[in-house]
Amino acid sequence: HVQLVESGGGSVEAGGSLKLSCTASAYTTGPRACMSWFRQLPGKEREGVASIYYGDGSTYYANSVKGRATISRDSAGNDVELQIESLKSEDTAMYICAGRHSVSQSRCATLSDGIFTQWGQGTQVTVS
């Protein structure tokens, strides 16, 4: 049973930085795997924040975090991190990790939540 577990959320002052981690258990990674971070506010739609495609390590970012965020994975492929710098109040949200074992690179790049089959419970980030 695949589980995605997020950690690293919390309260941060505006202008600060935060690193979130997502650990996948029993997740079979491979050259077509895609892992992403989404964020969501109560009553709002999920927003794709960043994705990483395991095939070549390509990364993709939403315009709202481009230049401030970095998504990365460890060599084993089971841990995916998202670091966001220069945090703003509008970065406040529940951050949720998502994954899919096999998907095309072009679909991974879309930051669309419809392509993912595994989801974590989320970790809250509050910027004030």
mmCIF file of C-alpha atoms in Angstrom:
data_model
loop_
_atom_site.group_PDB
_atom_site.id
_atom_site.type_symbol
_atom_site.label_atom_id
_atom_site.label_comp_id
_atom_site.label_asym_id
_atom_site.label_seq_id
_atom_site.Cartn_x
_atom_site.Cartn_y
_atom_site.Cartn_z
ATOM 1 C CA HIS A 1 0.000 0.000 0.000
ATOM 2 C CA VAL A 2 1.537 3.269 -1.091
ATOM 3 C CA GLN A 3 1.556 6.074 1.387
ATOM 4 C CA LEU A 4 2.773 9.603 0.998
ATOM 5 C CA VAL A 5 3.608 11.387 4.241
ATOM 6 C CA GLU A 6 4.396 15.076 4.361
ATOM 7 C CA SER A 7 6.366 16.904 7.006
ATOM 8 C CA GLY A 8 7.991 20.273 7.560
ATOM 9 C CA GLY A 9 4.995 22.562 7.694
ATOM 10 C CA GLY A 10 4.510 25.219 10.328
ATOM 11 C CA SER A 11 4.318 28.938 10.934
ATOM 12 C CA VAL A 12 6.854 31.171 9.261
ATOM 13 C CA GLU A 13 7.356 34.904 9.083
ATOM 14 C CA ALA A 14 6.962 36.582 5.741
ATOM 15 C CA GLY A 15 10.284 36.716 3.949
ATOM 16 C CA GLY A 16 11.469 33.501 5.528
ATOM 17 C CA SER A 17 11.893 30.073 3.985
ATOM 18 C CA LEU A 18 10.493 26.623 4.543
ATOM 19 C CA LYS A 19 11.396 23.119 3.444
ATOM 20 C CA LEU A 20 8.708 20.480 3.093
ATOM 21 C CA SER A 21 9.398 16.787 2.761
ATOM 22 C CA CYS A 22 7.336 13.988 1.280
ATOM 23 C CA THR A 23 8.252 10.400 1.999
ATOM 24 C CA ALA A 24 6.793 7.651 -0.130
ATOM 25 C CA SER A 25 6.571 4.202 1.341
ATOM 26 C CA ALA A 26 6.387 1.172 -0.886
ATOM 27 C CA TYR A 27 6.425 3.452 -3.874
ATOM 28 C CA THR A 28 8.024 2.005 -6.943
ATOM 29 C CA THR A 29 9.922 4.740 -8.631
ATOM 30 C CA GLY A 30 11.137 4.591 -12.129
ATOM 31 C CA PRO A 31 11.984 6.621 -15.187
ATOM 32 C CA ARG A 32 8.383 7.646 -15.767
ATOM 33 C CA ALA A 33 7.448 8.598 -12.212
ATOM 34 C CA CYS A 34 6.182 12.075 -11.415
ATOM 35 C CA MET A 35 5.970 13.634 -7.948
ATOM 36 C CA SER A 36 4.340 16.946 -7.208
ATOM 37 C CA TRP A 37 3.390 19.398 -4.524
ATOM 38 C CA PHE A 38 -0.020 21.026 -4.479
ATOM 39 C CA ARG A 39 -1.518 23.527 -2.107
ATOM 40 C CA GLN A 40 -5.068 24.245 -1.132
ATOM 41 C CA LEU A 41 -7.021 26.718 0.939
ATOM 42 C CA PRO A 42 -10.373 25.794 2.491
ATOM 43 C CA GLY A 43 -13.102 26.080 -0.108
ATOM 44 C CA LYS A 44 -10.631 26.658 -2.916
ATOM 45 C CA GLU A 45 -9.345 24.412 -5.673
ATOM 46 C CA ARG A 46 -6.011 22.693 -5.389
ATOM 47 C CA GLU A 47 -3.174 24.563 -7.038
ATOM 48 C CA GLY A 48 -0.209 22.745 -8.533
ATOM 49 C CA VAL A 49 2.973 24.240 -7.089
ATOM 50 C CA ALA A 50 5.835 22.145 -8.449
ATOM 51 C CA SER A 51 6.531 18.806 -10.118
ATOM 52 C CA ILE A 52 9.587 16.692 -10.764
ATOM 53 C CA TYR A 53 9.849 14.082 -13.504
ATOM 54 C CA TYR A 54 12.070 11.189 -12.545
ATOM 55 C CA GLY A 55 13.132 10.355 -16.086
ATOM 56 C CA ASP A 56 15.517 13.260 -16.457
ATOM 57 C CA GLY A 57 14.990 15.273 -13.290
ATOM 58 C CA SER A 58 13.085 18.001 -15.084
ATOM 59 C CA THR A 59 11.233 20.328 -12.744
ATOM 60 C CA TYR A 60 8.175 22.471 -13.294
ATOM 61 C CA TYR A 61 6.816 25.338 -11.250
ATOM 62 C CA ALA A 62 3.675 27.416 -10.989
ATOM 63 C CA ASN A 63 4.176 31.071 -11.858
ATOM 64 C CA SER A 64 3.213 31.973 -8.302
ATOM 65 C CA VAL A 65 6.375 30.331 -6.907
ATOM 66 C CA LYS A 66 8.747 30.381 -9.869
ATOM 67 C CA GLY A 67 12.115 31.731 -8.795
ATOM 68 C CA ARG A 68 11.312 31.131 -5.122
ATOM 69 C CA ALA A 69 10.725 27.381 -5.016
ATOM 70 C CA THR A 70 12.902 24.336 -5.587
ATOM 71 C CA ILE A 71 11.634 20.777 -5.838
ATOM 72 C CA SER A 72 14.129 17.962 -5.523
ATOM 73 C CA ARG A 73 14.328 14.259 -4.785
ATOM 74 C CA ASP A 74 16.847 12.001 -3.113
ATOM 75 C CA SER A 75 18.866 9.441 -5.031
ATOM 76 C CA ALA A 76 16.598 6.584 -4.002
ATOM 77 C CA GLY A 77 13.589 8.503 -5.205
ATOM 78 C CA ASN A 78 11.502 7.969 -2.119
ATOM 79 C CA ASP A 79 11.833 11.464 -0.665
ATOM 80 C CA VAL A 80 10.776 14.611 -2.450
ATOM 81 C CA GLU A 81 11.421 18.032 -0.970
ATOM 82 C CA LEU A 82 9.979 21.426 -1.711
ATOM 83 C CA GLN A 83 11.813 24.510 -0.516
ATOM 84 C CA ILE A 84 10.175 27.902 -0.811
ATOM 85 C CA GLU A 85 12.027 31.112 -0.077
ATOM 86 C CA SER A 86 10.870 34.702 0.311
ATOM 87 C CA LEU A 87 7.584 33.432 1.680
ATOM 88 C CA LYS A 88 4.523 35.618 1.317
ATOM 89 C CA SER A 89 1.209 35.598 3.142
ATOM 90 C CA GLU A 90 -0.404 34.221 -0.011
ATOM 91 C CA ASP A 91 1.760 31.112 0.333
ATOM 92 C CA THR A 92 -0.353 30.152 3.335
ATOM 93 C CA ALA A 93 -2.124 26.868 2.543
ATOM 94 C CA MET A 94 -2.264 23.158 3.144
ATOM 95 C CA TYR A 95 0.571 21.660 1.128
ATOM 96 C CA ILE A 96 -0.122 18.205 -0.271
ATOM 97 C CA CYS A 97 2.235 15.738 -1.891
ATOM 98 C CA ALA A 98 1.074 13.702 -4.891
ATOM 99 C CA GLY A 99 2.624 10.987 -6.984
ATOM 100 C CA ARG A 100 2.172 8.717 -9.915
ATOM 101 C CA HIS A 101 4.421 5.826 -10.824
ATOM 102 C CA SER A 102 4.196 6.138 -14.569
ATOM 103 C CA VAL A 103 3.106 9.114 -16.623
ATOM 104 C CA SER A 104 4.367 11.037 -19.625
ATOM 105 C CA GLN A 105 6.710 13.951 -19.078
ATOM 106 C CA SER A 106 4.323 16.311 -20.816
ATOM 107 C CA ARG A 107 1.538 15.411 -18.405
ATOM 108 C CA CYS A 108 3.849 15.760 -15.422
ATOM 109 C CA ALA A 109 4.642 19.271 -16.609
ATOM 110 C CA THR A 110 1.001 20.335 -16.548
ATOM 111 C CA LEU A 111 0.802 20.440 -12.713
ATOM 112 C CA SER A 112 -2.684 19.031 -13.124
ATOM 113 C CA ASP A 113 -4.089 17.178 -10.127
ATOM 114 C CA GLY A 114 -6.055 14.845 -12.371
ATOM 115 C CA ILE A 115 -3.026 12.755 -13.311
ATOM 116 C CA PHE A 116 -2.031 11.677 -9.806
ATOM 117 C CA THR A 117 -3.084 8.460 -8.142
ATOM 118 C CA GLN A 118 -1.412 8.817 -4.741
ATOM 119 C CA TRP A 119 -1.994 11.671 -2.305
ATOM 120 C CA GLY A 120 -0.719 12.560 1.130
ATOM 121 C CA GLN A 121 -2.747 14.074 3.961
ATOM 122 C CA GLY A 122 -1.029 17.442 3.732
ATOM 123 C CA THR A 123 0.976 19.699 5.993
ATOM 124 C CA GLN A 124 -0.137 23.199 6.944
ATOM 125 C CA VAL A 125 2.014 26.210 6.132
ATOM 126 C CA THR A 126 1.091 29.559 7.645
ATOM 127 C CA VAL A 127 2.953 32.710 6.681
ATOM 128 C CA SER A 128 2.373 35.832 8.734
#
